[in-house]
Amino acid sequence: MSAVSTSINEDKRVEEDADTTNTPPSDPVRSASLWFEDGNIIFQAQGKQFKIYRGLLSLQSTVFKDMFSVPQPSVGESLVEGCPIVYLSDAAADLEYVLEAIFLRRWVAVAESIPIKAVGAFLRLGNKYEIEVLRAEALKRLFFEFPWDILAFNQVYDTDARGTLIQDDDWTWIDAANLAREQNVLSVLPIALYWCCREWSVAQLEEGQRRPDGTIATLSPVNERACFRAYSELLKLKENTWAWALATKTAHGCENQVCSMERVQAMRDHLFPTSVSGCLQRWKERYTKGLCLSCTTTANKLQNQGQKETWNALPSAFGLPSWEELVKDRAECLNMV
């Protein structure tokens, strides 16, 4: 199965979602920014209407192109300002992000971060309606923020590049993990779920994170279970990363008491209190402090080696396929764009 294929029968969904004979809900709300006076078709989702252009939609989406090419029954057809209404079951917010991108050139091809909700809308509806430009935009942003390669991970997270393409909000990791699971982009999950475990305790994950609109972001049941099972494994892996701090000696033959004190301090700082934070921390110069040159060299080597071991074991901690399989999955995603 494709890395971004969904379990939804697309033909059936489009047929259901694009029914122009449904009885419209009362008092629909018109979009302020997506209501073109000379538009020739109206989309309605969750009681919100958008008056747009079918020709431009056909250029962007093969699904809409095929749908518009099929003559629609005129008997009982709903019309607003002479335009037929297409009722969609999609979330109005998702549809609005997509239509803003197509008709107002918002969110796409911009060198700034965008909300995870916009990314989700692009991937979700990009897959469903075969809007390749939006699907590609979503994957580009997800794959940058959630890399599969440890070198890319270090570059993104050690240089404060996190949040470059997707806004770094409190709920971003939760929504990204749920989106990846929903759309079967599994290579995003190891890092997305790791950050959920890193940032929040079990109780905090159960409670969720409040968004500005008052809704609560919570992990899907399958993602929540993956995180809960991973906590203990991540704590064990963290000991690999910080093995030099747990050792009685760092460098062979070193009897320097200052080095011993520095190891104890590093252990207190990074291994207690119990937290998965630091599992993927590579060596940094500030860890040298009072270590002798020999211990510094050894600790540097051990920490970076431990980080790689933790990285390689990360997918299995969450019950996911190996990085090798996830990389193939990601390549398949990109080949479809």
PDB file of C-alpha atoms in Angstrom, residues 80-245:
ATOM      1  CA  VAL A  80     -27.671  30.010  -5.324  1.00  0.00           C
ATOM      2  CA  GLU A  81     -27.229  33.083  -7.525  1.00  0.00           C
ATOM      3  CA  GLY A  82     -27.665  30.749 -10.481  1.00  0.00           C
ATOM      4  CA  CYS A  83     -24.822  28.456  -9.385  1.00  0.00           C
ATOM      5  CA  PRO A  84     -25.173  24.772  -8.492  1.00  0.00           C
ATOM      6  CA  ILE A  85     -24.195  23.770  -4.965  1.00  0.00           C
ATOM      7  CA  VAL A  86     -21.865  20.859  -4.299  1.00  0.00           C
ATOM      8  CA  TYR A  87     -22.236  19.520  -0.760  1.00  0.00           C
ATOM      9  CA  LEU A  88     -19.027  18.108   0.704  1.00  0.00           C
ATOM     10  CA  SER A  89     -18.603  16.134   3.918  1.00  0.00           C
ATOM     11  CA  ASP A  90     -15.154  17.612   4.561  1.00  0.00           C
ATOM     12  CA  ALA A  91     -14.451  19.891   7.506  1.00  0.00           C
ATOM     13  CA  ALA A  92     -15.149  23.496   6.543  1.00  0.00           C
ATOM     14  CA  ALA A  93     -11.788  24.568   7.985  1.00  0.00           C
ATOM     15  CA  ASP A  94      -9.934  22.031   5.823  1.00  0.00           C
ATOM     16  CA  LEU A  95     -11.805  23.115   2.721  1.00  0.00           C
ATOM     17  CA  GLU A  96     -11.130  26.772   3.459  1.00  0.00           C
ATOM     18  CA  TYR A  97      -7.365  26.211   3.758  1.00  0.00           C
ATOM     19  CA  VAL A  98      -7.365  24.361   0.431  1.00  0.00           C
ATOM     20  CA  LEU A  99      -9.477  26.918  -1.420  1.00  0.00           C
ATOM     21  CA  GLU A 100      -7.399  29.786  -0.016  1.00  0.00           C
ATOM     22  CA  ALA A 101      -4.297  28.071  -1.379  1.00  0.00           C
ATOM     23  CA  ILE A 102      -5.836  27.570  -4.819  1.00  0.00           C
ATOM     24  CA  PHE A 103      -7.632  30.880  -5.288  1.00  0.00           C
ATOM     25  CA  LEU A 104      -5.795  33.311  -2.997  1.00  0.00           C
ATOM     26  CA  ARG A 105      -2.288  31.783  -3.177  1.00  0.00           C
ATOM     27  CA  ARG A 106      -2.074  31.573   0.591  1.00  0.00           C
ATOM     28  CA  TRP A 107      -0.039  29.032   2.564  1.00  0.00           C
ATOM     29  CA  VAL A 108       1.782  27.443  -0.392  1.00  0.00           C
ATOM     30  CA  ALA A 109       5.287  28.179  -1.673  1.00  0.00           C
ATOM     31  CA  VAL A 110       5.911  30.663   1.126  1.00  0.00           C
ATOM     32  CA  ALA A 111       9.181  30.784   3.030  1.00  0.00           C
ATOM     33  CA  GLU A 112       7.522  30.846   6.433  1.00  0.00           C
ATOM     34  CA  SER A 113       5.929  28.395   8.814  1.00  0.00           C
ATOM     35  CA  ILE A 114       2.240  27.593   8.519  1.00  0.00           C
ATOM     36  CA  PRO A 115      -0.186  25.994  11.019  1.00  0.00           C
ATOM     37  CA  ILE A 116      -0.281  22.223  11.304  1.00  0.00           C
ATOM     38  CA  LYS A 117      -3.998  22.496  10.504  1.00  0.00           C
ATOM     39  CA  ALA A 118      -3.134  23.893   7.066  1.00  0.00           C
ATOM     40  CA  VAL A 119      -0.659  21.072   6.488  1.00  0.00           C
ATOM     41  CA  GLY A 120      -3.307  18.564   7.515  1.00  0.00           C
ATOM     42  CA  ALA A 121      -5.865  20.069   5.157  1.00  0.00           C
ATOM     43  CA  PHE A 122      -3.408  19.963   2.252  1.00  0.00           C
ATOM     44  CA  LEU A 123      -2.495  16.325   2.831  1.00  0.00           C
ATOM     45  CA  ARG A 124      -5.997  15.120   3.655  1.00  0.00           C
ATOM     46  CA  LEU A 125      -7.819  16.803   0.763  1.00  0.00           C
ATOM     47  CA  GLY A 126      -4.788  16.656  -1.515  1.00  0.00           C
ATOM     48  CA  ASN A 127      -4.948  12.871  -1.272  1.00  0.00           C
ATOM     49  CA  LYS A 128      -8.717  12.678  -1.503  1.00  0.00           C
ATOM     50  CA  TYR A 129      -9.185  15.005  -4.467  1.00  0.00           C
ATOM     51  CA  GLU A 130      -5.787  14.365  -6.120  1.00  0.00           C
ATOM     52  CA  ILE A 131      -4.532  17.931  -5.755  1.00  0.00           C
ATOM     53  CA  GLU A 132      -0.852  17.121  -6.214  1.00  0.00           C
ATOM     54  CA  VAL A 133       0.549  20.600  -5.603  1.00  0.00           C
ATOM     55  CA  LEU A 134      -1.012  20.699  -2.130  1.00  0.00           C
ATOM     56  CA  ARG A 135      -0.083  17.137  -1.312  1.00  0.00           C
ATOM     57  CA  ALA A 136       3.528  17.893  -2.251  1.00  0.00           C
ATOM     58  CA  GLU A 137       3.482  21.039  -0.115  1.00  0.00           C
ATOM     59  CA  ALA A 138       2.279  19.087   2.916  1.00  0.00           C
ATOM     60  CA  LEU A 139       4.870  16.345   2.508  1.00  0.00           C
ATOM     61  CA  LYS A 140       7.705  18.834   2.034  1.00  0.00           C
ATOM     62  CA  ARG A 141       6.880  20.520   5.324  1.00  0.00           C
ATOM     63  CA  LEU A 142       6.277  17.317   7.270  1.00  0.00           C
ATOM     64  CA  PHE A 143       9.452  15.654   6.026  1.00  0.00           C
ATOM     65  CA  PHE A 144      11.572  18.673   6.969  1.00  0.00           C
ATOM     66  CA  GLU A 145      10.195  18.957  10.493  1.00  0.00           C
ATOM     67  CA  PHE A 146      10.195  15.180  11.096  1.00  0.00           C
ATOM     68  CA  PRO A 147      13.377  13.831   9.449  1.00  0.00           C
ATOM     69  CA  TRP A 148      14.278  10.161   9.056  1.00  0.00           C
ATOM     70  CA  ASP A 149      18.038  10.758   9.089  1.00  0.00           C
ATOM     71  CA  ILE A 150      19.982  11.455  12.286  1.00  0.00           C
ATOM     72  CA  LEU A 151      22.179  14.062  10.580  1.00  0.00           C
ATOM     73  CA  ALA A 152      19.104  15.962   9.401  1.00  0.00           C
ATOM     74  CA  PHE A 153      17.607  15.626  12.884  1.00  0.00           C
ATOM     75  CA  ASN A 154      20.711  17.143  14.477  1.00  0.00           C
ATOM     76  CA  GLN A 155      20.736  19.960  11.954  1.00  0.00           C
ATOM     77  CA  VAL A 156      17.080  20.830  12.531  1.00  0.00           C
ATOM     78  CA  TYR A 157      16.999  20.521  16.306  1.00  0.00           C
ATOM     79  CA  ASP A 158      20.475  21.800  17.175  1.00  0.00           C
ATOM     80  CA  THR A 159      20.206  24.970  15.099  1.00  0.00           C
ATOM     81  CA  ASP A 160      16.747  26.058  16.259  1.00  0.00           C
ATOM     82  CA  ALA A 161      15.403  25.306  12.784  1.00  0.00           C
ATOM     83  CA  ARG A 162      12.431  23.517  14.337  1.00  0.00           C
ATOM     84  CA  GLY A 163       9.297  25.392  13.372  1.00  0.00           C
ATOM     85  CA  THR A 164      10.800  26.649  10.103  1.00  0.00           C
ATOM     86  CA  LEU A 165       8.046  25.157   7.935  1.00  0.00           C
ATOM     87  CA  ILE A 166       5.353  24.208  10.474  1.00  0.00           C
ATOM     88  CA  GLN A 167       4.464  26.490  13.370  1.00  0.00           C
ATOM     89  CA  ASP A 168       5.949  25.206  16.624  1.00  0.00           C
ATOM     90  CA  ASP A 169       2.807  25.319  18.761  1.00  0.00           C
ATOM     91  CA  ASP A 170       2.126  23.248  21.880  1.00  0.00           C
ATOM     92  CA  TRP A 171      -0.319  21.023  20.006  1.00  0.00           C
ATOM     93  CA  THR A 172       1.716  20.632  16.793  1.00  0.00           C
ATOM     94  CA  TRP A 173       3.317  17.311  17.779  1.00  0.00           C
ATOM     95  CA  ILE A 174      -0.029  15.774  18.700  1.00  0.00           C
ATOM     96  CA  ASP A 175      -1.794  16.921  15.542  1.00  0.00           C
ATOM     97  CA  ALA A 176       1.173  15.907  13.368  1.00  0.00           C
ATOM     98  CA  ALA A 177       1.248  12.410  14.873  1.00  0.00           C
ATOM     99  CA  ASN A 178      -2.491  11.974  14.368  1.00  0.00           C
ATOM    100  CA  LEU A 179      -2.271  13.258  10.787  1.00  0.00           C
ATOM    101  CA  ALA A 180       0.615  10.922   9.963  1.00  0.00           C
ATOM    102  CA  ARG A 181      -1.270   7.927  11.339  1.00  0.00           C
ATOM    103  CA  GLU A 182      -4.518   8.915   9.621  1.00  0.00           C
ATOM    104  CA  GLN A 183      -2.892   9.392   6.212  1.00  0.00           C
ATOM    105  CA  ASN A 184      -0.449   6.491   6.631  1.00  0.00           C
ATOM    106  CA  VAL A 185       2.713   8.618   6.416  1.00  0.00           C
ATOM    107  CA  LEU A 186       4.403   6.424   8.976  1.00  0.00           C
ATOM    108  CA  SER A 187       7.926   7.828   8.593  1.00  0.00           C
ATOM    109  CA  VAL A 188       6.766  10.996  10.387  1.00  0.00           C
ATOM    110  CA  LEU A 189       5.669   9.079  13.484  1.00  0.00           C
ATOM    111  CA  PRO A 190       8.949   8.216  15.274  1.00  0.00           C
ATOM    112  CA  ILE A 191       9.949  11.856  15.767  1.00  0.00           C
ATOM    113  CA  ALA A 192       6.398  13.175  16.236  1.00  0.00           C
ATOM    114  CA  LEU A 193       5.670  10.593  18.940  1.00  0.00           C
ATOM    115  CA  TYR A 194       9.104  11.045  20.507  1.00  0.00           C
ATOM    116  CA  TRP A 195       8.444  14.759  20.949  1.00  0.00           C
ATOM    117  CA  CYS A 196       5.078  13.987  22.521  1.00  0.00           C
ATOM    118  CA  CYS A 197       6.822  11.727  25.058  1.00  0.00           C
ATOM    119  CA  ARG A 198       9.637  14.222  25.540  1.00  0.00           C
ATOM    120  CA  GLU A 199       7.383  17.200  26.198  1.00  0.00           C
ATOM    121  CA  TRP A 200       4.627  15.623  28.299  1.00  0.00           C
ATOM    122  CA  SER A 201       4.078  13.016  30.964  1.00  0.00           C
ATOM    123  CA  VAL A 202       1.504  10.241  30.627  1.00  0.00           C
ATOM    124  CA  ALA A 203      -1.014  12.317  32.597  1.00  0.00           C
ATOM    125  CA  GLN A 204      -0.387  15.396  30.446  1.00  0.00           C
ATOM    126  CA  LEU A 205      -0.809  13.394  27.241  1.00  0.00           C
ATOM    127  CA  GLU A 206      -4.120  12.050  28.511  1.00  0.00           C
ATOM    128  CA  GLU A 207      -5.225  15.574  29.389  1.00  0.00           C
ATOM    129  CA  GLY A 208      -4.217  16.989  25.997  1.00  0.00           C
ATOM    130  CA  GLN A 209      -3.203  20.469  24.869  1.00  0.00           C
ATOM    131  CA  ARG A 210      -5.669  23.325  24.498  1.00  0.00           C
ATOM    132  CA  ARG A 211      -5.739  25.142  21.164  1.00  0.00           C
ATOM    133  CA  PRO A 212      -6.610  28.859  20.826  1.00  0.00           C
ATOM    134  CA  ASP A 213     -10.125  27.972  19.613  1.00  0.00           C
ATOM    135  CA  GLY A 214     -10.801  26.105  22.860  1.00  0.00           C
ATOM    136  CA  THR A 215     -10.577  22.602  21.412  1.00  0.00           C
ATOM    137  CA  ILE A 216      -8.278  20.063  23.036  1.00  0.00           C
ATOM    138  CA  ALA A 217      -5.597  18.280  21.024  1.00  0.00           C
ATOM    139  CA  THR A 218      -5.284  14.670  22.177  1.00  0.00           C
ATOM    140  CA  LEU A 219      -3.497  11.726  20.648  1.00  0.00           C
ATOM    141  CA  SER A 220      -5.580   9.159  18.819  1.00  0.00           C
ATOM    142  CA  PRO A 221      -6.013   5.925  20.812  1.00  0.00           C
ATOM    143  CA  VAL A 222      -3.414   4.057  18.740  1.00  0.00           C
ATOM    144  CA  ASN A 223      -0.866   6.865  19.086  1.00  0.00           C
ATOM    145  CA  GLU A 224      -1.567   7.198  22.794  1.00  0.00           C
ATOM    146  CA  ARG A 225      -0.953   3.488  23.306  1.00  0.00           C
ATOM    147  CA  ALA A 226       2.262   3.738  21.277  1.00  0.00           C
ATOM    148  CA  CYS A 227       3.535   6.512  23.547  1.00  0.00           C
ATOM    149  CA  PHE A 228       2.548   4.754  26.766  1.00  0.00           C
ATOM    150  CA  ARG A 229       4.383   1.585  25.740  1.00  0.00           C
ATOM    151  CA  ALA A 230       7.428   3.605  24.640  1.00  0.00           C
ATOM    152  CA  TYR A 231       8.109   5.490  27.880  1.00  0.00           C
ATOM    153  CA  SER A 232       9.933   2.661  29.671  1.00  0.00           C
ATOM    154  CA  GLU A 233      11.857   1.706  26.543  1.00  0.00           C
ATOM    155  CA  LEU A 234      12.947   5.302  25.965  1.00  0.00           C
ATOM    156  CA  LEU A 235      14.264   5.525  29.522  1.00  0.00           C
ATOM    157  CA  LYS A 236      16.425   2.458  28.870  1.00  0.00           C
ATOM    158  CA  LEU A 237      17.648   3.931  25.587  1.00  0.00           C
ATOM    159  CA  LYS A 238      18.503   7.167  27.347  1.00  0.00           C
ATOM    160  CA  GLU A 239      21.026   5.254  29.426  1.00  0.00           C
ATOM    161  CA  ASN A 240      22.816   4.383  26.167  1.00  0.00           C
ATOM    162  CA  THR A 241      23.022   8.043  25.204  1.00  0.00           C
ATOM    163  CA  TRP A 242      24.403   9.073  28.592  1.00  0.00           C
ATOM    164  CA  ALA A 243      26.463   5.945  29.279  1.00  0.00           C
ATOM    165  CA  TRP A 244      29.577   8.018  29.947  1.00  0.00           C
ATOM    166  CA  ALA A 245      27.827   9.796  32.834  1.00  0.00           C
TER     167      ALA A 245
END
